[in-house]
Coordinates of N, CA and C in Angstrom, one line a residue:
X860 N -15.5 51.2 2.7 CA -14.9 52.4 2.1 C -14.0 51.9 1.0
X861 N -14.0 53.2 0.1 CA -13.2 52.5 -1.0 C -11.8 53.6 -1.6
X862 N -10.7 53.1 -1.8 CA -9.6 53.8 -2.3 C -9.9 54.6 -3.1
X863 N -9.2 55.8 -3.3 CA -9.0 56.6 -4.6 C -8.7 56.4 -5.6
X864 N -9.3 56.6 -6.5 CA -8.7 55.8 -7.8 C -7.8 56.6 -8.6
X865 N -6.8 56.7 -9.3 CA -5.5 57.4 -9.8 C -6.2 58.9 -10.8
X866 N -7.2 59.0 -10.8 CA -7.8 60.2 -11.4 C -7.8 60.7 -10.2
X867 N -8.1 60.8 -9.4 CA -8.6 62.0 -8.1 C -7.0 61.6 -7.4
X868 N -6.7 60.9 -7.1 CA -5.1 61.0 -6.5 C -4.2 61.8 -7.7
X869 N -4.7 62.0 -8.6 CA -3.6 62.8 -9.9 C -4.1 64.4 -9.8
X870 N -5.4 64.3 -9.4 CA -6.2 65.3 -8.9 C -4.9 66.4 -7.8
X871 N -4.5 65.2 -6.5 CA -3.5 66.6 -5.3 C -2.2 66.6 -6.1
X872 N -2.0 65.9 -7.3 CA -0.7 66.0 -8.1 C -0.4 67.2 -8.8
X873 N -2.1 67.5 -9.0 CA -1.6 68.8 -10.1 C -2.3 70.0 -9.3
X874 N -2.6 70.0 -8.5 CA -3.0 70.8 -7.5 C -1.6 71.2 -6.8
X875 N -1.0 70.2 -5.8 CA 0.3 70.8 -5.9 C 1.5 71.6 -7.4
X876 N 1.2 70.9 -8.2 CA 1.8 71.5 -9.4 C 0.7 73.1 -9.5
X877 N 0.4 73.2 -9.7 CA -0.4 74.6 -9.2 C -0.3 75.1 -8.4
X878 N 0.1 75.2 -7.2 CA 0.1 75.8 -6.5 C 1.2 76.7 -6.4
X879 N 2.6 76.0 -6.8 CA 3.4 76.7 -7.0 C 3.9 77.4 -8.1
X880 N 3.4 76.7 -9.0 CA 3.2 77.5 -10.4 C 2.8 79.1 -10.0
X881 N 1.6 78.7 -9.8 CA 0.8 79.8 -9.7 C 1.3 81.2 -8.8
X882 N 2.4 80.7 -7.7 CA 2.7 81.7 -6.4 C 3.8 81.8 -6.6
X883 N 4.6 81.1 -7.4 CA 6.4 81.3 -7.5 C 6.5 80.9 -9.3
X884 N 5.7 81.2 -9.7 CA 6.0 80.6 -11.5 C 6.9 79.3 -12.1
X885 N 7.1 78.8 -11.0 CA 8.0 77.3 -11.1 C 7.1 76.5 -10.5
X886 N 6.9 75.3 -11.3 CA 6.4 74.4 -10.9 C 7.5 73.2 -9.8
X887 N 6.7 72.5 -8.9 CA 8.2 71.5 -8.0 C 8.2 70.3 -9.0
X888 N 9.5 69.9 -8.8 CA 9.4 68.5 -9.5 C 9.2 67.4 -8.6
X889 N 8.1 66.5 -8.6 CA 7.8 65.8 -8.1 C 8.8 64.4 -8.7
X890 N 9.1 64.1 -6.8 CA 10.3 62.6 -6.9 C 9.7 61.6 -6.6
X891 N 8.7 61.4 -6.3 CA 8.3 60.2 -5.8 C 6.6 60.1 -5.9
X892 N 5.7 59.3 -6.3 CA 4.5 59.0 -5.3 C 4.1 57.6 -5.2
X893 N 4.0 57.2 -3.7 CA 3.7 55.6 -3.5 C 2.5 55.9 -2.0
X894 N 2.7 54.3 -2.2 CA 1.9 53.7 -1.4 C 2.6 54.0 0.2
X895 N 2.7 54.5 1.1 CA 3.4 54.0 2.0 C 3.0 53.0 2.9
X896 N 4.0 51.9 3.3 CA 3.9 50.9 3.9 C 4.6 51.0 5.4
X897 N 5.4 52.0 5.5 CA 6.1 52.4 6.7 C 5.8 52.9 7.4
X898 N 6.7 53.7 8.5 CA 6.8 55.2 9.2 C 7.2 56.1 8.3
X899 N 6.1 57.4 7.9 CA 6.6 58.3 7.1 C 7.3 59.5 7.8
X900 N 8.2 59.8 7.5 CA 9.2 60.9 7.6 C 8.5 62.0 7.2
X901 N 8.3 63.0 7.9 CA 8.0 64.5 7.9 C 8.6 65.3 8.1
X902 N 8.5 66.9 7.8 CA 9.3 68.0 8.0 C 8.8 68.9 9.7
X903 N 9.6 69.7 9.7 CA 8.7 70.4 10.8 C 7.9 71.4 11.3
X904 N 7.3 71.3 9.5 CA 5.7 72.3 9.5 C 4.9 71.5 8.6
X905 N 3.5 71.2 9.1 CA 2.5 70.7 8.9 C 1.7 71.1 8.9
X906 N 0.7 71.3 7.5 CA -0.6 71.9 7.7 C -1.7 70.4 7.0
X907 N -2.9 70.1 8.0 CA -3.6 69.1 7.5 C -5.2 69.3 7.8
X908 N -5.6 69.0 6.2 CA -6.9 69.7 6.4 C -7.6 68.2 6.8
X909 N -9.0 68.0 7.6 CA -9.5 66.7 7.4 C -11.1 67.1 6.6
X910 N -11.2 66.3 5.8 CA -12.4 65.8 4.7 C -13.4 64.8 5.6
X911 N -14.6 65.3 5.5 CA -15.6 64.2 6.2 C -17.3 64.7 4.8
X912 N -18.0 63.7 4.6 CA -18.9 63.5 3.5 C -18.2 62.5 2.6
X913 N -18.5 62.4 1.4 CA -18.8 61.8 0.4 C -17.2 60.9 0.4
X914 N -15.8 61.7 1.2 CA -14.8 61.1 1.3 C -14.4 61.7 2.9
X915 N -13.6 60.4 3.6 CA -13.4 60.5 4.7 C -11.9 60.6 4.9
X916 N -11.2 61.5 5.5 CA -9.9 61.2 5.8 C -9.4 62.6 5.7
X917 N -7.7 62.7 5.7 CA -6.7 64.4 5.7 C -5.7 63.8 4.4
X918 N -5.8 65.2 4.8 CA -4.3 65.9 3.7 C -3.3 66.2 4.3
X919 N -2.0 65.9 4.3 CA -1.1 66.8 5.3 C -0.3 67.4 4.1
X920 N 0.3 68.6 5.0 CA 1.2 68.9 3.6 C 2.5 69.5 4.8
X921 N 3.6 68.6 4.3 CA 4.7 68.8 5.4 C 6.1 69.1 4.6
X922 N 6.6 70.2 5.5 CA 7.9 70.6 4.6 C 8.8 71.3 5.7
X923 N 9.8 71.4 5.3 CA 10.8 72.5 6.3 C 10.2 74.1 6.0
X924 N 11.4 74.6 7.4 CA 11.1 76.1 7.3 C 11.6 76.9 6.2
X925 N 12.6 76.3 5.6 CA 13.4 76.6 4.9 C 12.3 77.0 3.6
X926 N 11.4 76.1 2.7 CA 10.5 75.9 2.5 C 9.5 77.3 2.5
X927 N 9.4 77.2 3.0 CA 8.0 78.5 3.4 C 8.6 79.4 3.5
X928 N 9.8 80.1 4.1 CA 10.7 81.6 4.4 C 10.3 81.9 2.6
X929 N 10.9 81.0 1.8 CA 11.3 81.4 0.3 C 10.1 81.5 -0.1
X930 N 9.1 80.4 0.2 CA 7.7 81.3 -0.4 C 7.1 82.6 0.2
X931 N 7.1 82.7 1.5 CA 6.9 84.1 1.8 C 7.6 85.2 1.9
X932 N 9.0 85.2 1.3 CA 9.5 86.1 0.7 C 9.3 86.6 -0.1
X933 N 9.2 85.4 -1.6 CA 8.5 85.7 -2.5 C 7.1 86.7 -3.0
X934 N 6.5 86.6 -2.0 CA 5.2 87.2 -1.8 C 5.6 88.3 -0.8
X935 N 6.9 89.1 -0.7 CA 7.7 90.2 -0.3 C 6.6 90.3 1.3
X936 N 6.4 88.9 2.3 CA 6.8 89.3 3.2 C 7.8 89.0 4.1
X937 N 8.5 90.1 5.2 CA 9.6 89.7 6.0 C 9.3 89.1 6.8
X938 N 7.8 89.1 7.4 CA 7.8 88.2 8.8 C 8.3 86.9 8.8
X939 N 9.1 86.3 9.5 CA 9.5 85.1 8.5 C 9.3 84.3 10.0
X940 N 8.5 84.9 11.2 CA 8.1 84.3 12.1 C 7.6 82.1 12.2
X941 N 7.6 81.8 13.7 CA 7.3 80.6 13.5 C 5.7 80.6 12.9
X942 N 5.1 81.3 13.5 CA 3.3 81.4 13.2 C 3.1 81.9 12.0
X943 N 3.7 82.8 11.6 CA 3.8 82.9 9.4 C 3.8 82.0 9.0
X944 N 5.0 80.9 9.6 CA 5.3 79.9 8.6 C 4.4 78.6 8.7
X945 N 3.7 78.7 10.2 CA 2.7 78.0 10.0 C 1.4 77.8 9.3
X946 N 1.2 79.6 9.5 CA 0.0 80.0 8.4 C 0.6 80.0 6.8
X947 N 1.3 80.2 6.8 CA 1.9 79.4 5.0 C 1.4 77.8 5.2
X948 N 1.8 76.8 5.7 CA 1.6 75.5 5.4 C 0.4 75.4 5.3
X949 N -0.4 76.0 6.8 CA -1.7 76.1 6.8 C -2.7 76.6 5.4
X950 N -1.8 77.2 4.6 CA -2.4 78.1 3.4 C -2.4 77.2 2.6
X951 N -1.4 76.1 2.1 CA -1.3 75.4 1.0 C -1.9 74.5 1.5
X952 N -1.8 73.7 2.4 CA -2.7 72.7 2.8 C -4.7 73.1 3.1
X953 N -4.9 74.0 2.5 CA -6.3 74.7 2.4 C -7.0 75.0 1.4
X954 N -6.0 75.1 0.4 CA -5.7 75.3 -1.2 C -6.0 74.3 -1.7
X955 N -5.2 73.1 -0.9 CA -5.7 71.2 -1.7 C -6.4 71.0 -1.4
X956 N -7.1 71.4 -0.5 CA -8.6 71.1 0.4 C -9.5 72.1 -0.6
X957 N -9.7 73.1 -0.7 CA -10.2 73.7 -1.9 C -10.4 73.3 -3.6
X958 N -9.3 73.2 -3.4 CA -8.8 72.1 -5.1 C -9.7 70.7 -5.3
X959 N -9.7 70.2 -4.4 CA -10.5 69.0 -4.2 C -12.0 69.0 -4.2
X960 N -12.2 70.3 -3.4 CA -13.9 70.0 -3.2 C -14.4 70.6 -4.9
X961 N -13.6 71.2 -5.4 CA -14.0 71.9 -7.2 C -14.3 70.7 -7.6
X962 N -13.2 69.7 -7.3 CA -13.4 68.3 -8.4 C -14.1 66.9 -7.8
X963 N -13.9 67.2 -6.4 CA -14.6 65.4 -5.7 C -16.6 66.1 -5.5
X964 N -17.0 67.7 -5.2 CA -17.6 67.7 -5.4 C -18.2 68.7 -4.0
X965 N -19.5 69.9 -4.5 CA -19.6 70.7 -3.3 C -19.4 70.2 -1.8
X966 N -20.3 68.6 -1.7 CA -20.6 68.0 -0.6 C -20.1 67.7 0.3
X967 N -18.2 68.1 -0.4 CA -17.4 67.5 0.4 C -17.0 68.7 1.4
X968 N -17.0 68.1 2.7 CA -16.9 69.4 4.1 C -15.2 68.9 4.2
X969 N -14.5 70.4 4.2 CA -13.7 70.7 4.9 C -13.4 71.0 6.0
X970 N -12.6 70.6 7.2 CA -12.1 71.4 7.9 C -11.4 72.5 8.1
X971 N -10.8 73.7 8.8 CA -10.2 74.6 8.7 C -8.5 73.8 9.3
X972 N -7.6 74.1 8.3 CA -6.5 73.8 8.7 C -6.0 73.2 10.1
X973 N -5.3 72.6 10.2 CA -4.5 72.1 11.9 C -3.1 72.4 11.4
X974 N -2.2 73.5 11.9 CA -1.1 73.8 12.2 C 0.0 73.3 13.0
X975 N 0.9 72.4 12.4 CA 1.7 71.8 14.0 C 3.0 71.8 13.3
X976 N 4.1 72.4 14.3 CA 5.2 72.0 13.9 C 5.8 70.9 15.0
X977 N 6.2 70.7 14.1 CA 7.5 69.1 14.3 C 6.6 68.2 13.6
X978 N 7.8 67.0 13.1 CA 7.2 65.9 12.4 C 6.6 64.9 13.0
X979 N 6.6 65.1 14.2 CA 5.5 63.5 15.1 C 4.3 64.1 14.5
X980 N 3.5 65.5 13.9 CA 2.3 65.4 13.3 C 2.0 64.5 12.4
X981 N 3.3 64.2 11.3 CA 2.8 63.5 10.1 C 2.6 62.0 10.7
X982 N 3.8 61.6 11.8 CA 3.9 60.0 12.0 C 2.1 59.6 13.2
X983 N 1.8 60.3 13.4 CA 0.7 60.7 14.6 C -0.5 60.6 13.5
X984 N -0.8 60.8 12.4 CA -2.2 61.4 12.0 C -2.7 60.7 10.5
X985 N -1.6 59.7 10.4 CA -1.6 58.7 9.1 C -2.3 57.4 9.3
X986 N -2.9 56.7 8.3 CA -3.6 55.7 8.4 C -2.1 54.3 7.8
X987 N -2.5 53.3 7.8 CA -1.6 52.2 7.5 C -1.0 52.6 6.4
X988 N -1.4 52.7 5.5 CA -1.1 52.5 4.2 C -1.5 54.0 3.1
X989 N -1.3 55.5 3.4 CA -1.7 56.4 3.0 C -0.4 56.9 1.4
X990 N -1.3 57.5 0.7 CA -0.3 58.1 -0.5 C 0.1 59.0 -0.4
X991 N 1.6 59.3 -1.1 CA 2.9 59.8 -0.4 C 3.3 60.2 -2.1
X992 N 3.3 61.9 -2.2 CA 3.8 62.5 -2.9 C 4.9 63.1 -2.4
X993 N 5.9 63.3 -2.9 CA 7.1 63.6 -2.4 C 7.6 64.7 -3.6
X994 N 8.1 66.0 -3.2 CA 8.4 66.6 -4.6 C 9.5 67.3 -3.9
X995 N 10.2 68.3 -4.7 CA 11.7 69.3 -5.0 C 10.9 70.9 -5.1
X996 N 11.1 71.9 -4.6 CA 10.8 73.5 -5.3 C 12.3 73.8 -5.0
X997 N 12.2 74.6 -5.9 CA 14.0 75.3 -5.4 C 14.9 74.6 -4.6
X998 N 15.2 73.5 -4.9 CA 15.8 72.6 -4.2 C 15.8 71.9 -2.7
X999 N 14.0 72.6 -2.6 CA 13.6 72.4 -0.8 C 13.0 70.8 -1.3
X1000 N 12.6 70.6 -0.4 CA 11.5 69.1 0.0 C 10.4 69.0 0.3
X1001 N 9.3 68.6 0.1 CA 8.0 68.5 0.4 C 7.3 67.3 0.6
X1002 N 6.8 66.9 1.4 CA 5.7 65.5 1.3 C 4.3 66.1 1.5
X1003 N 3.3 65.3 0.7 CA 2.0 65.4 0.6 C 1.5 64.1 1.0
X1004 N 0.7 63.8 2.0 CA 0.4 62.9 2.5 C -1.3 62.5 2.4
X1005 N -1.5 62.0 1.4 CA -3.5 62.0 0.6 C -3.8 60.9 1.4
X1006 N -4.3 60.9 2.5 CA -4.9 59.5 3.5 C -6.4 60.1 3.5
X1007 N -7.2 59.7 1.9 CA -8.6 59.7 1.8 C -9.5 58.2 1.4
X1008 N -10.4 58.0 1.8 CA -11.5 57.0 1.2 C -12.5 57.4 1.0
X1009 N -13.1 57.4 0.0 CA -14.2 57.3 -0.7 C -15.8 56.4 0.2
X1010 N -16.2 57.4 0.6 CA -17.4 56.5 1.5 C -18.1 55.6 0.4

C-alpha cells in the first residue's frame, strides 16, 4: 500500500475549509498538519467514516461539544441534545467522505458514519503514523484524523 500524496491529503484540507465556509460563512483556521508519531489527543465527539476500494483506511473528525452546539445553532436548531451532537459530527465526517469520493474517485466505497463520544475513539481507531489536521472555528478546536492508503 502506498501513502497519500500531498494533493489528495490537501484534498480533506479544503474540504474541511468548505465545510465551514459553506454552513457558517467563516472558514476555521487551520493550526497545524503533521505526521503523527504519538498518542493523538481527541475531543469527545467523533464521527469516522471508513474507506475500503481503490483506498483503504478512516477519517475521524473529532471535536468538543462546545463545537457542534454553535454549529447547530447556527442552523437555528435548539436541540442541542447528546445524539444531535453526534449526528452533527457524524454529518461532517460524511461530508469528507463524500468530498473525497468526487475527487479519489466513484469506486471508492464509503461507510455510513460511526458515532462515539469520548476521546478513547480517536486513540482506539488510528494506525501508527496517521495525518493530523488540527484547526480553530470560532475559537473551538478540531482535529481531522486522514489514516488512508492508497491500495
Amino acid at each position: 500500500m502506498d501513502s497519500l500524496n500531498a494533493g489528495e491529503l490537501e484534498l480533506f484540507v479544503e474540504s474541511v475549509r468548505q465545510y465551514f465556509k459553506v454552513l457558517t460563512r467563516h472558514e476555521p483556521r487551520i493550526t497545524s498538519a503533521f505526521l503523527a508519531t504519538g498518542e493523538l489527543q481527541g475531543y469527545d465527539y467523533n464521527g469516522i467514516v471508513t474507506f475500503s476500494g481503490a483506498y483503504n483506511g478512516h477519517v475521524i473528525v473529532s471535536t468538543p461539544g462546545a463545537l457542534l452546539k454553535e454549529l447547530l445553532l447556527l442552523q437555528g436548531e435548539t436541540d442541542l441534545s447528546q445524539p444531535n451532537l453526534l449526528d452533527a459530527v457524524g454529518e461532517i465526517a460524511n461530508t469528507l467522505g463524500g468530498n473525497a469520493r468526487k475527487t479519489l474517485g466513484s469506486a471508492l466505497q464509503i461507510s455510513v458514519p460511526l458515532k462515539l463520544h469520548g476521546s478513547t475513539g480517536v486513540q482506539a481507531r488510528v494506525r501508527k503514523h496517521p495525518y493530523v489536521v488540527t484547526l480553530k472555528w470560532n475559537r473551538q478546536p478540531a482535529v481531522v484524523c486522514i489514516d488512508l492508503e492508497r491500495r
